[in-house]
Tab-separated table of C-alpha atoms in Angstrom:
chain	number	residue	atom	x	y	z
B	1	UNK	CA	11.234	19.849	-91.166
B	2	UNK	CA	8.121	22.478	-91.050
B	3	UNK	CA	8.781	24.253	-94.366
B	4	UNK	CA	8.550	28.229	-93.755
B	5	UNK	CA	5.153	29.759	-94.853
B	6	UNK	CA	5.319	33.045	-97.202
B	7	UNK	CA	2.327	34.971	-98.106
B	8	UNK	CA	1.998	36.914	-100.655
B	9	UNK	CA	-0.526	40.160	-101.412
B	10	UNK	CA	-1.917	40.018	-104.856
B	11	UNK	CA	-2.325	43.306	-105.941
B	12	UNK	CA	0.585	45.350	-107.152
B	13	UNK	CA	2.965	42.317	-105.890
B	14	UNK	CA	1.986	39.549	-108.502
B	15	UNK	CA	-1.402	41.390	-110.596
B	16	UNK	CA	-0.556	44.591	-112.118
B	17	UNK	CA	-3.917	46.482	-111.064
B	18	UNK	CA	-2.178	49.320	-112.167
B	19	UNK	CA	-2.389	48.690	-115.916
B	20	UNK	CA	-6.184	48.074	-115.180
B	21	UNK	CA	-6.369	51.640	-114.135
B	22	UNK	CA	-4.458	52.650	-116.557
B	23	UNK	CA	-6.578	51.174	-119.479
B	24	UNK	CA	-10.220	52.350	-117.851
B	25	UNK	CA	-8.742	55.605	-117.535
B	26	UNK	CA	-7.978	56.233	-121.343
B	27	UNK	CA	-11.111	54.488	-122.013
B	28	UNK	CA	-13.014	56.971	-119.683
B	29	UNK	CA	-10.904	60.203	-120.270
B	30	UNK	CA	-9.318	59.938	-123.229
B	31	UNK	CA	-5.804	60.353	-121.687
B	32	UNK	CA	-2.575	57.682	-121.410
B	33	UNK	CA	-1.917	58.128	-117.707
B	34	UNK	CA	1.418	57.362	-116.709
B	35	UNK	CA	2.607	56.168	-113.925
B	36	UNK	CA	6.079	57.321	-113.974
B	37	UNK	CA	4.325	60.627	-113.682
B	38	UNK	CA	2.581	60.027	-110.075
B	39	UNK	CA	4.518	58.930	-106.631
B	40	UNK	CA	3.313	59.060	-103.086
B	41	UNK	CA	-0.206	57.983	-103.595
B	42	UNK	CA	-3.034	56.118	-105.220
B	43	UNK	CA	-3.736	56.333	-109.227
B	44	UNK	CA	-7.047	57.415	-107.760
B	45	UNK	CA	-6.028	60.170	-105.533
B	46	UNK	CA	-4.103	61.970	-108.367
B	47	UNK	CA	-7.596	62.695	-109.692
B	48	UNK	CA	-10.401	66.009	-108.469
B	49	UNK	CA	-12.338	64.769	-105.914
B	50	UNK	CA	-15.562	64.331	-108.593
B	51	UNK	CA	-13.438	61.391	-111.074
B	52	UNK	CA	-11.458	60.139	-107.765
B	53	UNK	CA	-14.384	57.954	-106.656
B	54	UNK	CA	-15.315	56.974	-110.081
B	55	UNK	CA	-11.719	55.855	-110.541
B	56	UNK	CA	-11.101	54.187	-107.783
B	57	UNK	CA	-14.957	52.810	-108.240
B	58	UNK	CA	-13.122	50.394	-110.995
B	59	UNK	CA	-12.746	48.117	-108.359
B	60	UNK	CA	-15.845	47.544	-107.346
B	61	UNK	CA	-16.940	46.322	-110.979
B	62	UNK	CA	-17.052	42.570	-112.072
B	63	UNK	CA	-14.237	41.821	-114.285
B	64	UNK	CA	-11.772	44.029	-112.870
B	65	UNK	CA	-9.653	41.710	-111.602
B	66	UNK	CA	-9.873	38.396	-113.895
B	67	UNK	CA	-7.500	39.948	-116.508
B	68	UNK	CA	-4.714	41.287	-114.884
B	69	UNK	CA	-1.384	40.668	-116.150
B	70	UNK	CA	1.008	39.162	-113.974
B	71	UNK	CA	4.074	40.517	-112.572
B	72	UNK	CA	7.568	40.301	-114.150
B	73	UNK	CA	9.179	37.106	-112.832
B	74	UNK	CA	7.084	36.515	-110.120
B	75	UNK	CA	5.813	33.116	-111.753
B	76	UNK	CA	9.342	31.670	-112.021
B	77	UNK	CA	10.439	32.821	-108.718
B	78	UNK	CA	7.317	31.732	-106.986
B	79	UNK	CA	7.683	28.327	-108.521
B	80	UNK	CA	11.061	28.127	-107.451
B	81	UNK	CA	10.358	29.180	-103.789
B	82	UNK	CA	7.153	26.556	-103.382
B	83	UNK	CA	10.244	23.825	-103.198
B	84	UNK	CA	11.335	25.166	-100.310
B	85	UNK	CA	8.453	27.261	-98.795
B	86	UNK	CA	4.666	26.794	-98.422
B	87	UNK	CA	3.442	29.624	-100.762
B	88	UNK	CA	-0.080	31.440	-99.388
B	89	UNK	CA	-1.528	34.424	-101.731
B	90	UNK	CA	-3.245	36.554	-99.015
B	91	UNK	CA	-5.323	39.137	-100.550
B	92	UNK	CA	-8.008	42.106	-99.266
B	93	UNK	CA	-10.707	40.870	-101.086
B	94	UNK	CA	-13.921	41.878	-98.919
B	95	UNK	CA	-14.204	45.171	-99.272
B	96	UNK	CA	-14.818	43.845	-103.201
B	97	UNK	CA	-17.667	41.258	-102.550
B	98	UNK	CA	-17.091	40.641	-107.324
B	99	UNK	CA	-13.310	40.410	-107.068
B	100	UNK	CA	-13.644	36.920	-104.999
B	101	UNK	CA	-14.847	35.050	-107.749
B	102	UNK	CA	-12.397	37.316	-110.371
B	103	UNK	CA	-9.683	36.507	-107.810
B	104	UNK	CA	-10.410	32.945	-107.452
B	105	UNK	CA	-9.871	32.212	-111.588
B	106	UNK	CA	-7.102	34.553	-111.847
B	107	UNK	CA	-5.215	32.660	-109.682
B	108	UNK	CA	-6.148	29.318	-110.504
B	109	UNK	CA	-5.190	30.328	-114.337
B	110	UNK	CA	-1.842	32.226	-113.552
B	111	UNK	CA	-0.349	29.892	-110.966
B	112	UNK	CA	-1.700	26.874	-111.211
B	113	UNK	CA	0.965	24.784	-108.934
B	114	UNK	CA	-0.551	26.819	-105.829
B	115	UNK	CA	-3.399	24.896	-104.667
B	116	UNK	CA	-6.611	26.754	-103.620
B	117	UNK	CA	-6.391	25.373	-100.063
B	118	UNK	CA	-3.591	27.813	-100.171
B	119	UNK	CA	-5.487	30.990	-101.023
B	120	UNK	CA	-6.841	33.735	-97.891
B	121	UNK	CA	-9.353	35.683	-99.260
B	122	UNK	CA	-9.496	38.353	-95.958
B	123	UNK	CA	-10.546	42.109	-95.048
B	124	UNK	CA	-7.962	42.358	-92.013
B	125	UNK	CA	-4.605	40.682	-92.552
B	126	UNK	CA	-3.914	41.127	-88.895
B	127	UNK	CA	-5.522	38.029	-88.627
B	128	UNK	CA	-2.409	36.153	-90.969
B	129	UNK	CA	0.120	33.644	-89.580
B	130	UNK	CA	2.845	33.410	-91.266
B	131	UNK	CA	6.752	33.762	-91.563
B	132	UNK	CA	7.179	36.134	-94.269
B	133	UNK	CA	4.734	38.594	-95.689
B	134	UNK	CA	5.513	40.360	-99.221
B	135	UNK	CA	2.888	43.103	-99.038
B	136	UNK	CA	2.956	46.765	-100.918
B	137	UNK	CA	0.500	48.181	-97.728
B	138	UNK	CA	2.319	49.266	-95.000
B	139	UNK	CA	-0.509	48.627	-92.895
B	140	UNK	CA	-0.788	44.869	-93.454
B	141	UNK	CA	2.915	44.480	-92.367
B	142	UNK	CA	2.476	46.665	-89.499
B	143	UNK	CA	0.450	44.223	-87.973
B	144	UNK	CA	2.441	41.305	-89.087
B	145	UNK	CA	4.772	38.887	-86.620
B	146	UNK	CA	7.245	37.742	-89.046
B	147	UNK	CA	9.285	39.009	-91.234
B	148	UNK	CA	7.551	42.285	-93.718
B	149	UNK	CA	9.333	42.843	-97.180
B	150	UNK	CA	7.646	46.014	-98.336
B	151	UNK	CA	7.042	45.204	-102.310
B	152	UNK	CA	7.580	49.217	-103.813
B	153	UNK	CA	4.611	51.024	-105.172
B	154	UNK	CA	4.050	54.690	-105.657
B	155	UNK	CA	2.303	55.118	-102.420
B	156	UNK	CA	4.900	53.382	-100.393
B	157	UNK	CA	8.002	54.922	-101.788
B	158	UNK	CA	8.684	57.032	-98.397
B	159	UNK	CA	8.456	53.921	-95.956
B	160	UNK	CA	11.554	53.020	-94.303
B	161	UNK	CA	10.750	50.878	-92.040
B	162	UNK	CA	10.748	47.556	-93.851
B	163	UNK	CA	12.903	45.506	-95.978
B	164	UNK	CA	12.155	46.579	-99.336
B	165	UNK	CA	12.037	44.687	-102.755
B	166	UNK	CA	11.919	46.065	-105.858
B	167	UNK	CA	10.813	43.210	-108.102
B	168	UNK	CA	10.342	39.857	-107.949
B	169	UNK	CA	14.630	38.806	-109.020
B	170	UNK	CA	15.212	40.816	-105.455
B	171	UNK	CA	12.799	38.487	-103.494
B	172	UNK	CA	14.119	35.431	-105.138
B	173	UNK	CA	18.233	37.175	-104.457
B	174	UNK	CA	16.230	38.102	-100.959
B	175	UNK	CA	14.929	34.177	-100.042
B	176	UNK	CA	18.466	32.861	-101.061
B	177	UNK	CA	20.145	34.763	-98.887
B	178	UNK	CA	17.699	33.388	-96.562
B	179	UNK	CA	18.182	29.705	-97.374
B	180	UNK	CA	21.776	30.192	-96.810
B	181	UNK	CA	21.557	31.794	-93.513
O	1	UNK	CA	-6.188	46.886	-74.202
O	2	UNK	CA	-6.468	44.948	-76.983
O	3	UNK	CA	-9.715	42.910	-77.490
O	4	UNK	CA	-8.644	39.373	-77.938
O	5	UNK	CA	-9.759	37.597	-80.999
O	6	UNK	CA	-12.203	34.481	-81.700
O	7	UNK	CA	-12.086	33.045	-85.201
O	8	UNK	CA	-15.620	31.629	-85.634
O	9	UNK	CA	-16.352	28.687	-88.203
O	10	UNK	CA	-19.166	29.299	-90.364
O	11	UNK	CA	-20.765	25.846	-91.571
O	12	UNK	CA	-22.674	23.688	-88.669
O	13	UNK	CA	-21.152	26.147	-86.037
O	14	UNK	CA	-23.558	29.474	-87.034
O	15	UNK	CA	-24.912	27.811	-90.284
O	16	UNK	CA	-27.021	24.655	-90.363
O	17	UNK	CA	-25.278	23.276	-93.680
O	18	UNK	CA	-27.055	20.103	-92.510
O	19	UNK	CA	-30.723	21.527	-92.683
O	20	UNK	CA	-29.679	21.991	-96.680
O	21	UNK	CA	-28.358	18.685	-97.149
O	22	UNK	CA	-32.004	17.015	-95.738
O	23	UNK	CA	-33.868	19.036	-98.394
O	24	UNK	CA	-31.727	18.029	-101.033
O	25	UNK	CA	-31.840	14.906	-100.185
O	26	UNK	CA	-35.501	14.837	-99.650
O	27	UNK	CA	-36.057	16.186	-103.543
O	28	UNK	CA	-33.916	13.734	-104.829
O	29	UNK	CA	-34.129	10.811	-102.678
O	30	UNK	CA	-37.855	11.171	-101.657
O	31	UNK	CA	-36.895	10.479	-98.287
O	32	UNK	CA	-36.579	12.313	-95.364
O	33	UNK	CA	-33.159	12.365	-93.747
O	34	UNK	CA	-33.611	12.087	-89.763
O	35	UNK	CA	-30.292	13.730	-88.512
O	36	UNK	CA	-30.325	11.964	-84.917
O	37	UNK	CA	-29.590	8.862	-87.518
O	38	UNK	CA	-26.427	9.223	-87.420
O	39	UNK	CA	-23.159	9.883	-86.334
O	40	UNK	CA	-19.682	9.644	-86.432
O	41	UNK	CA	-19.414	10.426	-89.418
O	42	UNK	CA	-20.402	12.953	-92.381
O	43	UNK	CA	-24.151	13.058	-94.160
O	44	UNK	CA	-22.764	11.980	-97.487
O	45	UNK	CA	-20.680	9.262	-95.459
O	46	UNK	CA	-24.113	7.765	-94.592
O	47	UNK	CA	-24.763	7.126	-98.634
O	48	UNK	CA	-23.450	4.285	-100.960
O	49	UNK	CA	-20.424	4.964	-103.133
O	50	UNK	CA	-22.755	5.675	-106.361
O	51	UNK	CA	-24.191	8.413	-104.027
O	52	UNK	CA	-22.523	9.750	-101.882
O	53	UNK	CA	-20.755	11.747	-104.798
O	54	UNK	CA	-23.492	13.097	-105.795
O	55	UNK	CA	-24.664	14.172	-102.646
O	56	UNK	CA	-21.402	15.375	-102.049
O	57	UNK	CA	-21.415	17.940	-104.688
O	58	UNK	CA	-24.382	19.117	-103.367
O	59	UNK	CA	-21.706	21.866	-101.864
O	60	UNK	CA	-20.611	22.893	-105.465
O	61	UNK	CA	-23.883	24.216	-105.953
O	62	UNK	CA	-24.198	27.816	-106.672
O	63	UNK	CA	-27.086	28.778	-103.904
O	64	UNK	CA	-25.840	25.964	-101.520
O	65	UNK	CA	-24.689	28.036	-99.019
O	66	UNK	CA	-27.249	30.859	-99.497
O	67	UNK	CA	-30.004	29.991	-97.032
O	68	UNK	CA	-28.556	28.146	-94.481
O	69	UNK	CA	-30.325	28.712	-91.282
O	70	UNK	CA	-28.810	30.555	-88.546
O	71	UNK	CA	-27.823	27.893	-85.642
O	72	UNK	CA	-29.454	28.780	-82.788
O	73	UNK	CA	-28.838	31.370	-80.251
O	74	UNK	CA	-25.589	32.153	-82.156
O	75	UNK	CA	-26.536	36.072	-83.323
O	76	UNK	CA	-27.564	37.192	-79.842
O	77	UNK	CA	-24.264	35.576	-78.367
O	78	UNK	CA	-22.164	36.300	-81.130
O	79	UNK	CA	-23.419	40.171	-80.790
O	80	UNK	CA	-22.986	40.166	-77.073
O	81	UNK	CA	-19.679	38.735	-77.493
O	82	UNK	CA	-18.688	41.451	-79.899
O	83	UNK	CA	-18.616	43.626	-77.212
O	84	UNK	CA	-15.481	42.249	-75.728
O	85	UNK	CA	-13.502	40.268	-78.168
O	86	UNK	CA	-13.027	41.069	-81.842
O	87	UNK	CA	-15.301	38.453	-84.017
O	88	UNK	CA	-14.257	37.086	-86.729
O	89	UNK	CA	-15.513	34.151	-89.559
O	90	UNK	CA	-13.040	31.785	-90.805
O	91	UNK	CA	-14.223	30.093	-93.415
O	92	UNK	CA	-12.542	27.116	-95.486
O	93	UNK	CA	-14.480	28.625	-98.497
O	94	UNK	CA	-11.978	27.659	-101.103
O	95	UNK	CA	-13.169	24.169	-102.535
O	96	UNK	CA	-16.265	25.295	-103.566
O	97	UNK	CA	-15.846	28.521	-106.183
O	98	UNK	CA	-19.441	29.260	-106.068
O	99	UNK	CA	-20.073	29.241	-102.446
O	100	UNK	CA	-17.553	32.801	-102.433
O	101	UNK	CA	-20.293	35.112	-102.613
O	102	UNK	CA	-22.592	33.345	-101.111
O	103	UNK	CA	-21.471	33.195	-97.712
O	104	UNK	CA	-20.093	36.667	-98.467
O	105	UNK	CA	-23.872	37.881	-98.678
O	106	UNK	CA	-25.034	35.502	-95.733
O	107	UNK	CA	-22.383	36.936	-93.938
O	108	UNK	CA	-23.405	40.527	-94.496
O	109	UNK	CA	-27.232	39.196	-94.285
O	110	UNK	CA	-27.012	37.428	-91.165
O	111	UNK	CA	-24.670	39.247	-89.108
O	112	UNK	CA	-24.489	43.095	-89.849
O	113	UNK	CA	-22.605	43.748	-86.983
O	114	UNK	CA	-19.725	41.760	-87.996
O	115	UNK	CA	-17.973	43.796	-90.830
O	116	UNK	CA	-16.673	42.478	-93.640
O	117	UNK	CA	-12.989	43.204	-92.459
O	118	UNK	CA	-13.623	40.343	-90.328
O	119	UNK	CA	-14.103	37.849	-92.882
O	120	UNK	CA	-11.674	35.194	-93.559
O	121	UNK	CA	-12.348	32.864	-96.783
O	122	UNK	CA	-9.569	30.639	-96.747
O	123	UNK	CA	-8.576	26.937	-97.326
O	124	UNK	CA	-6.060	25.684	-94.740
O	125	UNK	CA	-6.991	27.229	-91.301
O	126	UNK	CA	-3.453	26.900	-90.499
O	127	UNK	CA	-3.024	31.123	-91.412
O	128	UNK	CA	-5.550	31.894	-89.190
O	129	UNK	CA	-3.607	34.009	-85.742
O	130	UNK	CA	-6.018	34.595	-83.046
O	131	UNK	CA	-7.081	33.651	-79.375
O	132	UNK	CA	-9.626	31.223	-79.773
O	133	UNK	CA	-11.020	29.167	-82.433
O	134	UNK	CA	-14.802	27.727	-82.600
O	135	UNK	CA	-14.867	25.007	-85.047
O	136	UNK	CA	-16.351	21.915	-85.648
O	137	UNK	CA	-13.170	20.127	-87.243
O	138	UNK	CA	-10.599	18.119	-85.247
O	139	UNK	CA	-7.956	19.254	-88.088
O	140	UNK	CA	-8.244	22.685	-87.758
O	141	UNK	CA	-7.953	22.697	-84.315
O	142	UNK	CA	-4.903	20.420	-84.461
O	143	UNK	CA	-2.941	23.271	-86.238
O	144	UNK	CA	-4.645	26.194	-84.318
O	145	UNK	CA	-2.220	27.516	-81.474
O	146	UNK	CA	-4.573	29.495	-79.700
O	147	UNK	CA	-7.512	28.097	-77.491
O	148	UNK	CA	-9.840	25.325	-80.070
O	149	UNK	CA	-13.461	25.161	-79.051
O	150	UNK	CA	-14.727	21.911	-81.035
O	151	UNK	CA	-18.245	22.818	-81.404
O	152	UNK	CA	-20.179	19.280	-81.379
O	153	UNK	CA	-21.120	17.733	-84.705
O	154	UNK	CA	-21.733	13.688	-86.027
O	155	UNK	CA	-18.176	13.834	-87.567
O	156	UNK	CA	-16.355	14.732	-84.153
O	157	UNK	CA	-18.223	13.140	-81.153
O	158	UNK	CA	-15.527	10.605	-80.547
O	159	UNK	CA	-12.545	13.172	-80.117
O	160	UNK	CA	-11.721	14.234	-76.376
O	161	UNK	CA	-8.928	16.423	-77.353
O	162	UNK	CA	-10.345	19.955	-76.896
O	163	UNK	CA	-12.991	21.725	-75.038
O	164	UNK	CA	-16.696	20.824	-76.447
O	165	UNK	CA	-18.977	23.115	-76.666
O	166	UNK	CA	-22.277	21.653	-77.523
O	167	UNK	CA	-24.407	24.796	-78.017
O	168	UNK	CA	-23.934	28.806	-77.968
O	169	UNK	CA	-25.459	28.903	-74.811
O	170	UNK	CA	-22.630	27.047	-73.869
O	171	UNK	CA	-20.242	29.486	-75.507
O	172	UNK	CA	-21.595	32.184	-74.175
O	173	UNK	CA	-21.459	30.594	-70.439
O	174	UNK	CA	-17.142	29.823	-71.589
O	175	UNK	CA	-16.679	33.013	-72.270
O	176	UNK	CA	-18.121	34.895	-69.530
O	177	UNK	CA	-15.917	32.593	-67.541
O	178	UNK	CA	-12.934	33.512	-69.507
O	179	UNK	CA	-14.390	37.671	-68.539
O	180	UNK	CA	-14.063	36.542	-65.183
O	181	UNK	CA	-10.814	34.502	-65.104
């Protein structure tokens, strides 16, 4: 049988861009910024409208991507789930023309028993078929056919729409459930 | 209403990949490749084993994919067709690491009125949900469950499977027909 295809966002769902911010920001301002202390947005739209584009202009730069660290668990319980699911990583890359190559490495390094044919490098992820889509943008699951799980982030904390996971041990308690069923 | 969707190969369907591979070919092999040569098959197919590696891996050079000529006709159709459908490239990018940003930047070069959002780098053409599919391979339009186009190269003139298209004049003559219908 046709094993069910997941895919799975990169950022903020298995690369902590967060902690990226977080490090360029103390490097730039001098200042540990927390983020326990922000919910509802973007790291960069906590900041005055002069240091928001700068911040979120850490994107744009070569090398932001390549050294992210990896998400609690999600290694183990992605291995686990490529047994019984084809695994995609389907990330917004093109707005970012220097994170493709940055993304490329970073995944090749961090989970190497994904093969590349596997990877979607895309702007629109409208375009994504799929049966499962673990995304933190509500806007990429909007669009989606199958089944959303909403990966929490400060900027998606009020959504209710979606099945939400916390971490990655609720997606693997989540795709159990869904084996069983 | 929603503007139906046409996922548009990149490489010998708006790229001539096989104008590169003669100059190549020419600087290393003195000889001048005469495409109407062949068929059936792939360029590098055409070589002995000791070469046909090497000219092969012609597509894991960084630059390879950075001055590909623009197959004919295919901007003013693509443009026009832009006007009723939503356009976007899908591109099985992901074997060759360096050819990211270059096709990122032909892209952008080549077709400005495309945005990025509508780029798809990917490695199994499988993800790809749309409406129609130009492409030149047999395999992608295998697993495609919209309407395949197989745009005519050496490699597929023996299939009967799916609608040829030899030309974008003859594209743009299917889809006004599609308008109409």
């Amino acid at each position: 049988m046709q094993k069910k295809r997941i895919a799975i966002d990169m950022d903020e769902v298995v690369a902590d861009a967060l902690w990226k911010f977080e490090q360029l920001i103390e490097r730039d301002y001098g200042k540990i910024f927390d983020r326990k202390a922000f919910s509802g947005g973007k790291i960069y739209d906590m900041f005055p409208d002069g240091q928001r584009d700068k911040v979120r202009g850490y994107l744009f730069d070569k090398g932001f991507f390549i050294d992210l660290p990896v998400m609690e668990n999600s290694q183990e319980v992605i291995r686990e789930l490529s047994e019984n699911f084809e695994i995609f990583f389907t990330t917004a890359a093109m707005e970012f023309r220097h994170s493709l190559e940055d993304k490329y490495d970073w995944l090749l390094q961090n989970f190497p028993f994904v093969p590349w044919k596997n990877f979607v490098f895309c702007g629109d992820k409208s375009i994504i078929r799929a049966d499962y889509m673990i995304d933190d943008h509500v806007h990429n699951l909007e669009t989606f056919q199958g089944k959303g799980l909403l990966y929490t982030a400060s900027h998606n904390i009020n959504e209710r729409r979606f099945t939400r996971v916390n971490n990655w041990l609720e997606i693997r308690a989540f795709f159990r459930e869904e084996c069983r069923g």
